[in-house]
Short mmCIF file of N, CA and C in Angstrom, two decimals:
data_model
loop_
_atom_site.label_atom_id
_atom_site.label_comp_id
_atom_site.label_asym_id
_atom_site.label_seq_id
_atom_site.Cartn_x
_atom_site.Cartn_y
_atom_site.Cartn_z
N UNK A 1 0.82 -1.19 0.00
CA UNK A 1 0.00 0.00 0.00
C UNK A 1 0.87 1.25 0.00
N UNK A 2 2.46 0.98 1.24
CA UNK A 2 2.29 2.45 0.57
C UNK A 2 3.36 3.07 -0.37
N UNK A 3 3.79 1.67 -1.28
CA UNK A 3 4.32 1.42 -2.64
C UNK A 3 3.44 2.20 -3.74
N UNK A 4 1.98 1.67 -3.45
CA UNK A 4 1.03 2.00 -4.44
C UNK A 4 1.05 3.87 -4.12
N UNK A 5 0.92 4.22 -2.87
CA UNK A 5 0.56 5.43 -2.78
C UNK A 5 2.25 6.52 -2.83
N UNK A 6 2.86 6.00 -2.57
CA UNK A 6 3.93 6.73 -2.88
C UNK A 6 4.47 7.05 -4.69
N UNK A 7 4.04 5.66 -5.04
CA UNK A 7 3.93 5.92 -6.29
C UNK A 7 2.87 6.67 -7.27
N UNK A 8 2.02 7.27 -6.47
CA UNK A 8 0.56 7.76 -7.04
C UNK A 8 1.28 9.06 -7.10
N UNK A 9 1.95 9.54 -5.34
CA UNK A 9 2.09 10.75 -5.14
C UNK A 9 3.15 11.22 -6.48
N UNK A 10 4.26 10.55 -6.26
CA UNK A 10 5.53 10.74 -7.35
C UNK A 10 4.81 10.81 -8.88
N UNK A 11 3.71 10.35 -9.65
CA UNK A 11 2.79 10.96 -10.61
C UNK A 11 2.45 12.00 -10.45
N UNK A 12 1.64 12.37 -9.40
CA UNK A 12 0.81 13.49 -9.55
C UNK A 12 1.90 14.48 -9.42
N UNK A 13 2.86 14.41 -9.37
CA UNK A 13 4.41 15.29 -8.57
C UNK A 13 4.86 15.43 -10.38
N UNK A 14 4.88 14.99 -10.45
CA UNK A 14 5.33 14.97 -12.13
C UNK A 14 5.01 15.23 -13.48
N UNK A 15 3.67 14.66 -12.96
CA UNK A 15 2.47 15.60 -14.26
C UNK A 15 2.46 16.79 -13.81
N UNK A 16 2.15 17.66 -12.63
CA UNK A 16 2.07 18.60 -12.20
C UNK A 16 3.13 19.60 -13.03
N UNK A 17 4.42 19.31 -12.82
CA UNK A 17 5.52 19.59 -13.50
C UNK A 17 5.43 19.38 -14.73
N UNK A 18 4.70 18.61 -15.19
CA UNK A 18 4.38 18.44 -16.92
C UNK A 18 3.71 19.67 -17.43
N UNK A 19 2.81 20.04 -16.74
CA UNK A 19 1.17 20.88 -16.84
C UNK A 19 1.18 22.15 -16.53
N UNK A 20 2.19 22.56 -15.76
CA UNK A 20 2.46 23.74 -15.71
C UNK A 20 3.60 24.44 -16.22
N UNK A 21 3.52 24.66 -17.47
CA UNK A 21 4.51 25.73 -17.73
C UNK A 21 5.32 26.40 -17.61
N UNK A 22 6.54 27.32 -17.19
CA UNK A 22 7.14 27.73 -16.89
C UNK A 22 7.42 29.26 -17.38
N UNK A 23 7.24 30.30 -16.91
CA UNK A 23 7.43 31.55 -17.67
C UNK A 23 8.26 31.42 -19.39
N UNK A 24 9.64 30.78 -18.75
CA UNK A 24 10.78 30.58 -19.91
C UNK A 24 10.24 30.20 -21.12
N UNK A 25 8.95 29.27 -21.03
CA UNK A 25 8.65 28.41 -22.17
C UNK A 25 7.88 28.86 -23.06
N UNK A 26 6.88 29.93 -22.02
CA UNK A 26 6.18 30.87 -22.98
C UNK A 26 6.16 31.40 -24.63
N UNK A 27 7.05 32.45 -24.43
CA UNK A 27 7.26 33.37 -25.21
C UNK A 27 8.42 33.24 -26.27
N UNK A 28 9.55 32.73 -25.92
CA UNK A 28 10.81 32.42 -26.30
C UNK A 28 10.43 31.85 -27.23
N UNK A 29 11.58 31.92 -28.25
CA UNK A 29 11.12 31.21 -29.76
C UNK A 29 11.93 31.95 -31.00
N UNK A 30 12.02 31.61 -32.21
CA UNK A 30 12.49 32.32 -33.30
C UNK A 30 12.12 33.68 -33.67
N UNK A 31 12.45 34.61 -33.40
CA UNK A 31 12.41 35.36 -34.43
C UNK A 31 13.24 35.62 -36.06
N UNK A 32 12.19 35.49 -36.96
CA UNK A 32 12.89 35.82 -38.22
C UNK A 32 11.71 36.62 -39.17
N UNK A 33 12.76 36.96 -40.77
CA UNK A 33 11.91 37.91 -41.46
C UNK A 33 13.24 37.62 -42.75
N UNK A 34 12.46 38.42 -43.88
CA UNK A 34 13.37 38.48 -44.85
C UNK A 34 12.16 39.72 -45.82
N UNK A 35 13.28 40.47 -46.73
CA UNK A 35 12.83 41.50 -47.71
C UNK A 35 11.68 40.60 -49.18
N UNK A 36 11.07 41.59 -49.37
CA UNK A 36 9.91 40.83 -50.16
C UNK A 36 10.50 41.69 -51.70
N UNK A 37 11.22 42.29 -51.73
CA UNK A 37 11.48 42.93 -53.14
C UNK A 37 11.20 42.54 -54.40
N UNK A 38 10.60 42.53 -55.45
CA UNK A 38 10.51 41.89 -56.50
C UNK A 38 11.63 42.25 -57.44
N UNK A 39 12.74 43.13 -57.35
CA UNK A 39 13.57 43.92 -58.31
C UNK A 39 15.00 42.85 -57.71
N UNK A 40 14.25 42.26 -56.71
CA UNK A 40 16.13 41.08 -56.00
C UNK A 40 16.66 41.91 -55.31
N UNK A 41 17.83 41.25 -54.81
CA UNK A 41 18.80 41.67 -54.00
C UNK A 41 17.91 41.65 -52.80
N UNK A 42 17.86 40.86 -52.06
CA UNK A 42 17.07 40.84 -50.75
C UNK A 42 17.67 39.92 -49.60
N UNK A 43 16.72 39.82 -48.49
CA UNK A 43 18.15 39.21 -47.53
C UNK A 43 17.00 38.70 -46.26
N UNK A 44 17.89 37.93 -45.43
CA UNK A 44 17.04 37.28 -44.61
C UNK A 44 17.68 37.40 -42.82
N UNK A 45 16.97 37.06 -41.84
CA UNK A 45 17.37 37.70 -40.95
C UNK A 45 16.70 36.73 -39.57
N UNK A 46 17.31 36.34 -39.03
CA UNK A 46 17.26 34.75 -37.88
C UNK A 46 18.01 35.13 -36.84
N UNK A 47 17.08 34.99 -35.36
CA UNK A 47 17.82 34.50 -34.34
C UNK A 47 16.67 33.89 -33.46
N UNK A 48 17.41 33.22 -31.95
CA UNK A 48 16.52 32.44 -31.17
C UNK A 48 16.27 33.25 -30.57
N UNK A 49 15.53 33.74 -29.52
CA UNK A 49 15.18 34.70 -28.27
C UNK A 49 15.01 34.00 -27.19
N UNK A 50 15.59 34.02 -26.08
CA UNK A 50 15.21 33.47 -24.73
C UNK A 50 15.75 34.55 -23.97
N UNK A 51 14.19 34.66 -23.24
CA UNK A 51 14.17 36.17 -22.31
C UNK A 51 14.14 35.06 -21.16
N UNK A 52 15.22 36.02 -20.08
CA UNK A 52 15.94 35.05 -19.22
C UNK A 52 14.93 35.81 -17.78
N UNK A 53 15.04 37.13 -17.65
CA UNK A 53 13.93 37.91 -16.91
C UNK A 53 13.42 39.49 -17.38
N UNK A 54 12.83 40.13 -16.56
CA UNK A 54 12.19 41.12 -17.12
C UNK A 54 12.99 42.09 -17.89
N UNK A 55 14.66 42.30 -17.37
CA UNK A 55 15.67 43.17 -17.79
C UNK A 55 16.75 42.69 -18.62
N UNK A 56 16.67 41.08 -18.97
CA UNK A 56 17.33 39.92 -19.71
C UNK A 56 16.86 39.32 -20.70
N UNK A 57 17.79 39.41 -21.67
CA UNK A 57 17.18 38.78 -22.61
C UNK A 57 18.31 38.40 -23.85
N UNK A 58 18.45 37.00 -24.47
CA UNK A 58 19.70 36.45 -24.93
C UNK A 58 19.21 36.16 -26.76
N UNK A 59 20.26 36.55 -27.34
CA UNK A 59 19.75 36.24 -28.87
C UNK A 59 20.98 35.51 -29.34
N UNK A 60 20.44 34.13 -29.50
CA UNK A 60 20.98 33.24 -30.18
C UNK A 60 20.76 32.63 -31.53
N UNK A 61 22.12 32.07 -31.62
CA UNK A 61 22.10 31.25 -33.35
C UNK A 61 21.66 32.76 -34.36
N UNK A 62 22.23 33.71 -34.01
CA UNK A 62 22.62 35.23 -35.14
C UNK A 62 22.78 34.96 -36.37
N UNK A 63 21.88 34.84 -37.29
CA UNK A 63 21.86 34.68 -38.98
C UNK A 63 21.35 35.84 -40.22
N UNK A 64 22.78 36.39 -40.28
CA UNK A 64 22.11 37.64 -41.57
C UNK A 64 22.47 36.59 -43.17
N UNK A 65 21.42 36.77 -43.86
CA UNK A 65 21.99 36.40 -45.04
C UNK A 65 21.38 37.36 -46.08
N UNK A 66 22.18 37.72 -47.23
CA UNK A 66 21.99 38.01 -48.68
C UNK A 66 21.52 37.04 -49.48
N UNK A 67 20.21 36.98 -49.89
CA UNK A 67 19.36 36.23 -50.98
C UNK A 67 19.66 36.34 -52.90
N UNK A 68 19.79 35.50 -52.91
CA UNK A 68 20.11 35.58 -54.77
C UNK A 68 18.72 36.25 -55.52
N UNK A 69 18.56 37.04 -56.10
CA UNK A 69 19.61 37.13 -57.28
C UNK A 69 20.57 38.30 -56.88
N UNK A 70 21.63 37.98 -56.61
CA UNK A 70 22.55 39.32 -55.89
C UNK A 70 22.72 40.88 -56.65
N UNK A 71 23.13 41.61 -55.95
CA UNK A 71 23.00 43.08 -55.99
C UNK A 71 24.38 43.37 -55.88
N UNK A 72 25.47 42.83 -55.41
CA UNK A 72 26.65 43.02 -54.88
C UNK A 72 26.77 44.46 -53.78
N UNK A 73 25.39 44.34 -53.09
CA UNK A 73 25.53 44.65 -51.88
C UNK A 73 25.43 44.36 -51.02
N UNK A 74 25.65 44.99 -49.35
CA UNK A 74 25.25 44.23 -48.30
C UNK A 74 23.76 44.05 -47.45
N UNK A 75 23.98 43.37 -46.80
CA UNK A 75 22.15 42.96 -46.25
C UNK A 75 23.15 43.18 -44.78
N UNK A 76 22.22 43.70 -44.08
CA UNK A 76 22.75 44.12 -42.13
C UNK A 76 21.26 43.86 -41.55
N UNK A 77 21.23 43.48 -40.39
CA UNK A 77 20.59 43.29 -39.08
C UNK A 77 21.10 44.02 -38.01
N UNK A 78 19.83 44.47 -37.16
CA UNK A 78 20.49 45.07 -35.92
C UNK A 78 19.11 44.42 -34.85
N UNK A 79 19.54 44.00 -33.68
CA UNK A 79 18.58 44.00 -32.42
C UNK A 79 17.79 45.41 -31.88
N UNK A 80 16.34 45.61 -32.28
CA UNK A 80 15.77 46.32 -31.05
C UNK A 80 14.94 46.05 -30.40
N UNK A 81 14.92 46.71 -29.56
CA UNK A 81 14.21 46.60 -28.34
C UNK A 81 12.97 47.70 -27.54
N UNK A 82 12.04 47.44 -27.43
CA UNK A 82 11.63 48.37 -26.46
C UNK A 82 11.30 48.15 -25.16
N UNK A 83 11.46 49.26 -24.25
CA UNK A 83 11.41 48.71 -23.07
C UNK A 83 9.78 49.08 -22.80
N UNK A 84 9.29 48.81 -21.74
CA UNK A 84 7.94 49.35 -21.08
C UNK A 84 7.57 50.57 -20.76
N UNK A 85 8.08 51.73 -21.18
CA UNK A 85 8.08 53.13 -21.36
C UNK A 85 7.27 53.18 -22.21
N UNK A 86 7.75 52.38 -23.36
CA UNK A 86 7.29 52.45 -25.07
C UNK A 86 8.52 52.96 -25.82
N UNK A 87 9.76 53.45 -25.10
CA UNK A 87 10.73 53.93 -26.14
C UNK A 87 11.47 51.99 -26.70
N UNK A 88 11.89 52.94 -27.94
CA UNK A 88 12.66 51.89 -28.48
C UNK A 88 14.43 52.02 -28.48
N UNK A 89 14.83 50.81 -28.87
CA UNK A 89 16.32 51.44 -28.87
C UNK A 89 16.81 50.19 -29.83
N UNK A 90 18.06 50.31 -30.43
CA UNK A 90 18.64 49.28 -31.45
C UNK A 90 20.08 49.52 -31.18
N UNK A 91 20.66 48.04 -31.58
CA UNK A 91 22.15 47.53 -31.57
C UNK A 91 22.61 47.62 -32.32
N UNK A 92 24.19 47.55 -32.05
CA UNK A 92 25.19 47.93 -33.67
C UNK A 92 24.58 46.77 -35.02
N UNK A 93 25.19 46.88 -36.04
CA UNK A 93 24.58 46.58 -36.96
C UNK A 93 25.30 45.19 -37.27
N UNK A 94 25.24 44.08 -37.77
CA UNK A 94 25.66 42.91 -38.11
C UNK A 94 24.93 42.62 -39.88
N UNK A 95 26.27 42.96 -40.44
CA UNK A 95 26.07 42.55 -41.94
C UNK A 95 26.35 41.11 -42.35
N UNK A 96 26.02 40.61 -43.63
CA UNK A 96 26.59 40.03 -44.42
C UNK A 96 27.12 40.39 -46.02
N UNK A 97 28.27 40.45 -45.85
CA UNK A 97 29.05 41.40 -47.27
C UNK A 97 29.44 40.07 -47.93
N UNK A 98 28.94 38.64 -47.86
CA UNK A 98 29.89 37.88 -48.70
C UNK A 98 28.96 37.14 -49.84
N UNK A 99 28.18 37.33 -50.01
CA UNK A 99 27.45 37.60 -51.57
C UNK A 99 26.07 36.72 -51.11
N UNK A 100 25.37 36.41 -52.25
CA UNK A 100 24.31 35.91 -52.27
C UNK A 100 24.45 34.42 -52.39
N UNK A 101 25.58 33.73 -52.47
CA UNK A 101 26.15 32.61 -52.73
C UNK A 101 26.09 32.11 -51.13
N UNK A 102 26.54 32.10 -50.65
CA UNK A 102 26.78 31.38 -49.29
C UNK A 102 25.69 30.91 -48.19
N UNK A 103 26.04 30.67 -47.27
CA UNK A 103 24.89 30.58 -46.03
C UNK A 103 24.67 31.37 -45.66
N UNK A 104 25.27 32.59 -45.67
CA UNK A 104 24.70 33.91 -44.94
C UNK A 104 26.01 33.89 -43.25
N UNK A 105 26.40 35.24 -42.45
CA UNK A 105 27.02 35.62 -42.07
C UNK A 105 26.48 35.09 -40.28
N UNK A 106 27.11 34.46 -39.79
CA UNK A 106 26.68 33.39 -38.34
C UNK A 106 27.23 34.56 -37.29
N UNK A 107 26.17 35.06 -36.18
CA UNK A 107 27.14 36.14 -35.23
C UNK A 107 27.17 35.28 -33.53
N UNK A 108 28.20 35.38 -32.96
CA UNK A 108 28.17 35.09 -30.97
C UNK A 108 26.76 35.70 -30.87
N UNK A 109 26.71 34.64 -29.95
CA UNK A 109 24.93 35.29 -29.19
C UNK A 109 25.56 36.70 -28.57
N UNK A 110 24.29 37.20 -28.28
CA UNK A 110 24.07 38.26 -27.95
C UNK A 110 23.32 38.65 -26.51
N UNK A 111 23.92 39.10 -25.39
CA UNK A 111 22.86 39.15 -23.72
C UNK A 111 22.92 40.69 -23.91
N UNK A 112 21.46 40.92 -23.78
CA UNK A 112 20.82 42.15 -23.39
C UNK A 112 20.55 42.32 -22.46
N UNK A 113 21.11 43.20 -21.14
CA UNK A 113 20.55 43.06 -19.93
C UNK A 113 20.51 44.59 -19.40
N UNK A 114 20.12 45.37 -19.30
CA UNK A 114 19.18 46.64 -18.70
C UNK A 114 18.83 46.91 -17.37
N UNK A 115 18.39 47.65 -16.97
CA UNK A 115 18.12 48.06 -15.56
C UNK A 115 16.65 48.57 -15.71
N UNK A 116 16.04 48.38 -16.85
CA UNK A 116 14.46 48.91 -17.35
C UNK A 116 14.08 47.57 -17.90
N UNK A 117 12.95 47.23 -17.25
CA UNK A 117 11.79 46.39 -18.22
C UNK A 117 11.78 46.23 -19.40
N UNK A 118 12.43 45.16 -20.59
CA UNK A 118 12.61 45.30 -21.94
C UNK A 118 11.22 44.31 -22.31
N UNK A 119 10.19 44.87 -22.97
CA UNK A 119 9.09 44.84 -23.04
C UNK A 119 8.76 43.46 -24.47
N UNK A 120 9.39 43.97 -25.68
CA UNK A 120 9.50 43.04 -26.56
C UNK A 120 10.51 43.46 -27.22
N UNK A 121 11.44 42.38 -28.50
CA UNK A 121 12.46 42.55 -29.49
C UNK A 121 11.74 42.20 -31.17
N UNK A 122 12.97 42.27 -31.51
CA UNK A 122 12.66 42.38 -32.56
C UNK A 122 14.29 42.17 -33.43
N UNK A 123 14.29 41.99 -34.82
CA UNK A 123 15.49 42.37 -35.66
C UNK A 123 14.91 43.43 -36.74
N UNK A 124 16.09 44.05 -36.79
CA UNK A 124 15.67 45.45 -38.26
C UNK A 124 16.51 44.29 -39.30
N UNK A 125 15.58 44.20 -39.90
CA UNK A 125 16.59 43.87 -41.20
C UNK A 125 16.77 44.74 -42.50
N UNK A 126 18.10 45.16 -43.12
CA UNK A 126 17.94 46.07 -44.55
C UNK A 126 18.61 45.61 -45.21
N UNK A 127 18.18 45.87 -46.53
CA UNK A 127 18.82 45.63 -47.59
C UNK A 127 19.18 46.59 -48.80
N UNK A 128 20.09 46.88 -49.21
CA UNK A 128 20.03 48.29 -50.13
C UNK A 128 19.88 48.22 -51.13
N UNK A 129 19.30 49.46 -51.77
CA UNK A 129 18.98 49.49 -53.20
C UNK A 129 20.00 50.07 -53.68
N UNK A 130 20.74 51.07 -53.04
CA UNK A 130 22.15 51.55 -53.32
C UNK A 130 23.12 51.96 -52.44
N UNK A 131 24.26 52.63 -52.64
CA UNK A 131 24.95 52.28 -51.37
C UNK A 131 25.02 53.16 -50.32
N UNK A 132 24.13 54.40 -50.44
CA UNK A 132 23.46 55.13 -49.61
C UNK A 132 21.66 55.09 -49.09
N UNK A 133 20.95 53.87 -49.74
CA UNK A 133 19.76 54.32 -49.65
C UNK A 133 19.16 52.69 -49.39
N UNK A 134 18.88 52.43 -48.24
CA UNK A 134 18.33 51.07 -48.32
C UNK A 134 16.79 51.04 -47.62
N UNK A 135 16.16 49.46 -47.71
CA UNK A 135 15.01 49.29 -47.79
C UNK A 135 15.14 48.10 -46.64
N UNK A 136 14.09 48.47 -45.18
CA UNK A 136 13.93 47.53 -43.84
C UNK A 136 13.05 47.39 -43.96
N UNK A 137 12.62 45.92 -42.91
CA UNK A 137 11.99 45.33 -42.58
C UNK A 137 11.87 44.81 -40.87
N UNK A 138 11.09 44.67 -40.55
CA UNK A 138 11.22 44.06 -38.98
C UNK A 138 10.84 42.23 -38.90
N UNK A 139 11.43 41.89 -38.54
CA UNK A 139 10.97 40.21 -38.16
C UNK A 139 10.13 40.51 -36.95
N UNK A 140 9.75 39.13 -36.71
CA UNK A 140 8.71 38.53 -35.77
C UNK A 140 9.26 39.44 -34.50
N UNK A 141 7.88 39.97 -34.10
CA UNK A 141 7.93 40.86 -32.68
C UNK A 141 7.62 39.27 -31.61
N UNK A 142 9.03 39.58 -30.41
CA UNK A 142 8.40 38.70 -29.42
C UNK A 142 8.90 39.27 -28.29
N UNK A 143 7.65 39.37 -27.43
CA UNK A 143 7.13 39.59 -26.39
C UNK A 143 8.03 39.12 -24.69
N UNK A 144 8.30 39.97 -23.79
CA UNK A 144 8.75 39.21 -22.84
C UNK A 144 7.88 38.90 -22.12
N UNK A 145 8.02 37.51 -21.91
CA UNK A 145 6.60 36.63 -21.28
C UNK A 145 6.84 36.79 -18.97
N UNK A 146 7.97 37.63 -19.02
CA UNK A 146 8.18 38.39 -17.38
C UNK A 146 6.98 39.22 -17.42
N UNK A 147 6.84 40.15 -18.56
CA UNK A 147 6.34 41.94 -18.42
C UNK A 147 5.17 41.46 -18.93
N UNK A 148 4.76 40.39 -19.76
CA UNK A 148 3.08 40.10 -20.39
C UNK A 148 2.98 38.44 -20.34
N UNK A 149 2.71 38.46 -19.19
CA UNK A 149 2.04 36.79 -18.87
C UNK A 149 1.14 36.87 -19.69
N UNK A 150 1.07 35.50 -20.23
CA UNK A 150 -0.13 35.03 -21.04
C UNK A 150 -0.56 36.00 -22.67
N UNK A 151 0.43 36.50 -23.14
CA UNK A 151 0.47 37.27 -24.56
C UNK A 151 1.13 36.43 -25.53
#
């Protein structure tokens, strides 16, 4: 008997832990995006997001790439962010200059960590039409699941 019931408890101990979620598991996830241009030269733009807490937040597996049919220019990404103010803010820029041929340009993760509530991210992605004048896009907005339970 209390084989049977110790073993009941150690289930219900475990599904429990199955069934409830964890902030982390929420929200976290890919963000990506890429340029819709019909004239070419366009580019694509990947990372993981895992918001660690309300002022933390880590961007992994960093992927800029240049899409064929090439332009022999560059395609750049930058991280922003807004915090819970509503202001926004963005990171230095991470290109790929090595053509439309390749896999595209791999960056070190990235820890964002603040002393303000960083609310949701995002990547800018651009691509130029010339070498002063280019054309962005934003990838997948995601949310920190600290500052908006259940969004």
């Amino acid at each position: 008997m209390k084989t049977r019931t110790l073993g009941a408890a150690l289930a219900i101990a475990m599904l429990s832990g199955l069934l409830v979620a964890s902030p982390a598991q929420a929200r976290d996830g890919v963000t990506s995006g890429r340029t819709q241009r019909p004239s070419g030269g366009n580019g694509y733009a990947r990372a993981t997001v895992d918001f660690v807490s309300r002022t933390k937040v880590v961007f992994r597996n960093i992927l800029v790439r240049d899409l064929c049919p090439g332009d022999n220019l560059p395609v750049k990404a930058r991280i922003v962010w807004k915090y819970t103010t509503g202001s926004w803010l963005t990171g230095s820029w991470r290109k790929d200059t090595n053509g439309c041929a390749d896999e595209g340009s791999k960056f070190a993760n990235v820890t964002l960590s603040r002393s303000r509530a960083i609310s949701a991210v995002t990547l800018e992605l651009c691509v130029y039409n010339k070498k002063s004048d280019f054309y962005c896009v934003n990838t997948t907005m995601r949310y920190n699941q600290y500052v908006h339970p259940g969004r």
